[in-house]
Coordinates of C-alpha atoms in Angstrom, one line a residue:
M426 CA 15.9 -7.6 7.1
A427 CA 17.6 -6.0 9.2
I428 CA 14.6 -3.6 10.1
L429 CA 12.7 -7.0 10.7
K430 CA 15.1 -8.4 13.1
E431 CA 14.6 -5.7 15.2
F432 CA 11.1 -5.5 15.4
G433 CA 11.1 -9.6 16.1
E434 CA 7.9 -8.8 18.2
L435 CA 5.7 -8.2 15.7
L436 CA 6.5 -10.9 13.3
V437 CA 3.1 -13.5 13.3
S438 CA 2.2 -16.9 12.7
S439 CA 1.2 -17.6 9.0
R440 CA -0.6 -20.9 9.8
P441 CA -2.8 -22.0 12.6
G442 CA 0.0 -24.2 14.7
Q443 CA 3.3 -22.6 12.9
A444 CA 4.9 -21.1 15.6
A445 CA 5.6 -17.2 15.3
G446 CA 8.9 -15.3 14.6
V447 CA 10.5 -16.3 12.2
V448 CA 12.1 -14.7 9.9
N449 CA 12.1 -15.3 6.2
E450 CA 14.1 -14.0 3.4
M451 CA 14.0 -11.0 2.0
R452 CA 14.8 -9.7 -1.3
E453 CA 15.4 -6.2 -2.9
G454 CA 15.2 -5.4 -6.7
T455 CA 14.7 -2.4 -9.0
V456 CA 12.6 -2.3 -12.8
Q457 CA 13.8 -0.2 -15.6
C458 CA 10.4 1.5 -16.6
L459 CA 8.6 4.2 -18.8
G460 CA 7.5 7.0 -17.8
P461 CA 6.1 10.5 -19.7
H462 CA 9.6 11.8 -19.9
G463 CA 11.7 9.3 -19.5
L464 CA 13.1 6.3 -17.3
H465 CA 12.8 5.7 -14.1
R466 CA 13.7 2.4 -11.5
M467 CA 11.3 1.0 -9.6
A468 CA 12.1 -0.8 -6.9
Y469 CA 10.2 -3.6 -5.1
S470 CA 11.5 -5.9 -1.7
E471 CA 10.1 -10.1 -2.7
W472 CA 9.2 -12.5 -0.2
G473 CA 8.9 -16.4 -0.5
D474 CA 10.4 -19.4 -3.2
A475 CA 11.1 -17.2 -6.3
A476 CA 9.9 -20.3 -8.5
N477 CA 6.8 -19.9 -6.7
P478 CA 4.0 -19.6 -9.8
R479 CA 1.2 -17.8 -6.8
V480 CA 2.2 -13.8 -6.5
L481 CA 0.6 -11.8 -4.2
I482 CA 1.4 -7.8 -5.4
C483 CA 0.7 -5.8 -2.4
V484 CA 0.5 -1.7 -3.0
H485 CA 0.8 0.9 -0.5
G486 CA -0.3 4.4 0.2
L487 CA 0.4 7.9 -0.9
T488 CA 3.1 8.8 1.6
R489 CA 4.3 5.6 2.3
N490 CA 6.3 2.4 0.6
G491 CA 6.4 -1.6 -0.3
R492 CA 8.3 -2.1 3.6
D493 CA 5.0 -1.4 5.6
F494 CA 4.4 -5.1 4.3
D495 CA 7.2 -6.9 5.8
V496 CA 4.8 -7.9 8.8
L497 CA 2.5 -9.3 6.6
A498 CA 5.0 -10.3 3.7
N499 CA 7.0 -12.5 6.1
A500 CA 3.6 -14.2 7.6
L501 CA 2.6 -15.0 4.1
A502 CA 6.3 -16.4 2.2
S503 CA 5.3 -19.7 2.9
D504 CA 2.3 -18.9 0.8
Y505 CA 2.8 -16.5 -2.1
R506 CA 5.7 -15.2 -3.8
V507 CA 5.2 -11.7 -2.4
V508 CA 6.8 -8.5 -4.4
C509 CA 5.5 -5.2 -2.4
P510 CA 6.7 -2.1 -5.0
D511 CA 7.8 1.1 -4.1
I512 CA 5.8 3.4 -6.6
V513 CA 8.1 5.5 -8.1
G514 CA 8.8 9.2 -5.8
R515 CA 8.9 6.3 -3.1
G516 CA 10.8 4.3 -1.3
R517 CA 14.1 3.2 -2.8
S518 CA 12.8 4.1 -6.2
D519 CA 13.4 7.4 -8.2
R520 CA 11.9 10.3 -7.8
L521 CA 10.6 12.2 -11.5
P522 CA 11.8 15.3 -12.8
F523 CA 8.2 16.7 -13.7
A524 CA 5.8 16.6 -10.7
D525 CA 2.7 15.6 -12.9
D526 CA 3.7 12.2 -13.7
Y527 CA 3.5 11.0 -10.3
A528 CA 0.0 10.0 -11.2
L529 CA -2.6 6.7 -11.4
P530 CA -1.2 6.1 -15.6
V531 CA 2.3 6.2 -14.8
Y532 CA 2.2 3.7 -11.3
A533 CA -0.1 1.5 -13.7
N534 CA 2.1 1.2 -16.1
D535 CA 5.4 0.6 -13.4
V536 CA 3.9 -2.6 -12.1
M537 CA 2.7 -3.7 -15.6
T538 CA 6.1 -4.2 -16.4
L539 CA 7.2 -4.9 -12.6
I540 CA 4.5 -8.1 -13.6
A541 CA 6.2 -8.8 -16.8
R542 CA 9.7 -8.5 -15.2
L543 CA 8.0 -11.3 -12.3
G544 CA 7.4 -13.9 -15.6
V545 CA 4.0 -14.8 -14.3
D546 CA 0.4 -14.3 -15.9
T547 CA -2.1 -14.1 -13.0
V548 CA -1.4 -12.2 -9.8
H549 CA -3.8 -11.4 -6.9
W550 CA -3.4 -8.1 -5.6
L551 CA -3.5 -6.4 -2.1
G552 CA -4.3 -2.5 -2.7
T553 CA -4.0 0.1 0.3
S554 CA -5.7 3.6 -0.3
M555 CA -3.2 4.3 -3.3
G556 CA -2.2 1.0 -4.2
G557 CA -6.0 0.0 -3.8
L558 CA -6.8 2.5 -6.2
I559 CA -4.2 1.4 -8.8
G560 CA -5.8 -2.2 -7.8
M561 CA -9.0 -1.3 -9.7
F562 CA -8.0 0.6 -12.6
L563 CA -6.3 -2.9 -13.7
S564 CA -8.6 -4.9 -12.3
S565 CA -10.8 -3.6 -14.3
L566 CA -9.2 -3.8 -18.2
P567 CA -10.3 -6.4 -20.4
G568 CA -7.0 -9.6 -19.5
S569 CA -6.1 -7.9 -16.9
P570 CA -3.5 -10.3 -14.8
I571 CA -5.5 -9.7 -11.5
R572 CA -7.6 -12.6 -10.6
R573 CA -8.3 -12.3 -6.7
M574 CA -8.4 -8.9 -5.2
V575 CA -8.0 -6.7 -1.8
L576 CA -9.1 -3.1 -1.6
N577 CA -7.9 -1.7 1.9
D578 CA -9.6 1.5 2.7
V579 CA -10.4 2.6 -0.4
G580 CA -13.6 2.5 -2.8
P581 CA -15.2 3.9 -5.8
V582 CA -16.5 7.0 -3.4
I583 CA -13.6 9.3 -1.8
A584 CA -15.1 11.9 1.0
M585 CA -13.5 14.8 0.5
D586 CA -13.1 15.9 4.2
A587 CA -10.7 13.0 4.3
L588 CA -8.8 14.1 1.2
Q589 CA -8.8 18.0 2.6
R590 CA -7.0 16.0 5.6
I591 CA -4.4 14.4 3.7
G592 CA -3.8 17.9 1.9
E593 CA -3.2 19.2 5.2
Y594 CA 0.2 17.5 5.4
L595 CA 1.2 16.2 2.5
G596 CA 4.4 17.1 1.0
K597 CA 4.8 19.5 4.5
A598 CA 6.4 17.5 6.4
P599 CA 9.6 18.8 8.2
D600 CA 13.2 17.4 8.3
F601 CA 13.4 15.3 11.9
P602 CA 16.9 15.6 14.1
D603 CA 16.2 11.8 15.2
L604 CA 14.1 9.2 15.4
A605 CA 12.5 9.8 17.7
A606 CA 11.1 13.0 17.0
A607 CA 10.5 11.5 12.9
E608 CA 8.1 8.6 15.7
A609 CA 6.1 11.7 17.2
Y610 CA 5.2 13.2 13.8
V611 CA 4.6 9.6 12.7
R612 CA 2.2 9.4 15.3
V613 CA 0.3 12.5 14.8
V614 CA -0.7 13.0 11.1
C615 CA -0.4 8.8 11.6
A616 CA -2.9 8.4 14.7
P617 CA -5.9 6.9 12.4
F618 CA -3.8 3.5 11.3
G619 CA -5.4 2.9 14.8
N620 CA -4.1 1.9 18.9
L621 CA -0.5 1.2 17.7
T622 CA 2.2 -0.3 20.7
D623 CA 5.1 1.5 21.2
A624 CA 6.8 -1.4 18.8
Q625 CA 5.0 -1.3 15.4
W626 CA 4.9 3.0 15.9
R627 CA 8.4 2.9 16.2
Y628 CA 8.4 0.5 13.0
M629 CA 6.0 2.9 11.4
A630 CA 8.3 5.8 12.0
V631 CA 11.3 3.4 10.5
V632 CA 9.8 2.1 6.7
G633 CA 8.4 5.3 6.4
T634 CA 11.4 7.5 6.9
R635 CA 15.4 8.0 5.2
R636 CA 18.2 9.1 6.1
K637 CA 19.7 13.1 4.8
A638 CA 23.5 13.2 3.6
D639 CA 23.8 15.3 7.1
G640 CA 22.4 13.0 9.0
S641 CA 18.7 14.6 9.6
L642 CA 16.6 12.5 8.9
E643 CA 12.8 13.0 6.1
M644 CA 9.4 11.0 5.3
N645 CA 10.3 8.6 2.7
Y646 CA 8.3 10.5 -0.8
D647 CA 9.3 13.4 -2.6
R648 CA 7.1 15.9 -1.4
A649 CA 6.7 16.6 -4.8
I650 CA 3.9 14.0 -5.3
A651 CA 1.6 16.8 -3.4
Q652 CA 1.5 18.7 -6.5
P653 CA -0.2 16.5 -8.4
Y654 CA -2.8 15.9 -5.5
Q655 CA -4.2 19.0 -4.7
K656 CA -4.9 19.2 -8.4
A657 CA -6.3 15.8 -9.0
Y658 CA -8.3 16.1 -5.5
L659 CA -8.4 19.3 -3.7
E660 CA -9.7 21.1 -6.6
A661 CA -12.7 17.8 -8.0
K662 CA -15.8 18.7 -5.8
D663 CA -15.3 14.5 -5.5
I664 CA -14.1 11.4 -6.5
N665 CA -16.9 9.6 -8.4
L666 CA -15.1 5.5 -9.9
W667 CA -18.4 3.5 -9.9
P668 CA -18.2 2.8 -13.1
L669 CA -14.0 1.9 -12.9
Y670 CA -15.6 -0.3 -9.5
D671 CA -18.2 -1.3 -12.1
A672 CA -16.3 -3.1 -14.8
I673 CA -14.0 -5.8 -11.7
G674 CA -14.6 -9.0 -12.7
C675 CA -12.4 -10.8 -10.2
P676 CA -13.7 -12.3 -5.9
T677 CA -12.4 -9.0 -4.2
M678 CA -13.1 -7.9 -0.7
V679 CA -13.2 -5.0 0.6
L680 CA -11.0 -4.1 4.0
R681 CA -12.4 -0.8 6.2
G682 CA -11.1 0.4 8.4
A683 CA -14.4 1.1 11.2
Q684 CA -13.8 4.9 12.1
S685 CA -12.3 5.2 8.3
D686 CA -12.5 9.3 7.0
I687 CA -11.9 8.4 3.7
L688 CA -14.3 4.6 2.8
L689 CA -17.3 5.9 4.4
H690 CA -18.8 2.6 5.7
D691 CA -22.5 3.3 3.0
T692 CA -20.1 3.2 -0.3
A693 CA -18.1 0.3 1.4
A694 CA -22.2 -1.5 1.5
E695 CA -22.6 -0.8 -1.5
M696 CA -19.5 -2.1 -3.1
T697 CA -21.4 -5.5 -1.4
T698 CA -23.4 -4.7 -4.3
R699 CA -22.9 -3.8 -7.2
G700 CA -19.7 -4.6 -9.6
P701 CA -17.9 -8.0 -8.5
R702 CA -20.5 -7.5 -5.1
A703 CA -17.1 -7.2 -2.9
E704 CA -16.7 -9.1 0.8
L705 CA -16.7 -6.6 3.5
V706 CA -15.0 -7.1 6.4
E707 CA -14.0 -3.6 8.9
V708 CA -11.9 -3.7 11.5
A709 CA -12.4 -2.1 14.5
G710 CA -11.1 0.4 16.3
V711 CA -8.5 1.6 12.3
G712 CA -9.4 4.1 10.8
H713 CA -7.8 5.1 7.6
A714 CA -6.4 2.3 7.6
P715 CA -5.8 -0.8 8.6
M716 CA -1.3 -1.7 8.6
F717 CA -1.2 -5.5 8.7
L718 CA 0.6 -5.1 12.0
D719 CA -0.6 -7.9 13.9
E720 CA -2.3 -11.4 13.5
L721 CA -6.0 -10.7 12.9
Q722 CA -5.5 -8.2 10.1
V723 CA -3.0 -11.0 8.4
R724 CA -5.0 -13.7 8.5
I725 CA -8.2 -12.2 7.3
V726 CA -6.3 -11.2 4.2
Q727 CA -4.6 -15.0 4.0
D728 CA -8.0 -16.7 4.2
F729 CA -9.4 -14.4 1.6
L730 CA -6.2 -14.4 -0.5
L731 CA -6.1 -18.3 -0.3
A732 CA -9.5 -19.2 -0.4
G733 CA -9.7 -18.3 -4.7
Q734 CA -7.2 -21.1 -6.4
G735 CA -6.4 -18.7 -9.4

């Protein structure tokens, strides 16, 4: 809550005519999950009425964490119980002792454990990049709990140039003496987020870092996630997940940064003609990926998700 109060100017209203700037209650929790080499805890933040049966799961990108969704979750808290996990190795979640366990099957299993904890049979899903891949995997399975899904700047084909770009900085961030230094770094590696305001860049730095025992700051993810990334992506010729996408049955929207190098326009356009025949919305002036820090992006997600009552 302290983060949102500090950055109150970022808050947006969730409904036309509703005043912006209202801070809803945020709760934090953890759930114990079983991985290939033992137990670990996954942390999550939660917004809205805990008794609301309409649940929205928001899952972040590769090096980020669930607090990226604070602004969007605050805006949608009157419509949903919004739950934003820190995928293991990020945020407040445990770091894993074996780097190879940082993989899609572990992430998907953890999220299913979380959904069981929430006590609901169905959810809506918003996934940014890696979070979208997890959503694609789960929604392609028979009996999936996902009833409506937003894929934020990710699809079944991922451009190799973009994978290599991410590989250039993944796991290599230095420690920072102060928040100003951390923000300067975030502005460089996250430049594709678009033309954010000073307050928005500061917010990205605050939620994307954590303080170490010596008082310095580091990016809030385990540097070891770079190891399986190198094996899974950089050694591959391309990433083609069309069979996974074609098996998705729930209504789907693809939100694409118009300048994205991860999700190319031709791929996004093809996603509207096969599989779930997704609705496509492109956000001008943004690359990889839209971060839901302004009313326009929040409204796009809200309008699509609330159009379905499942």
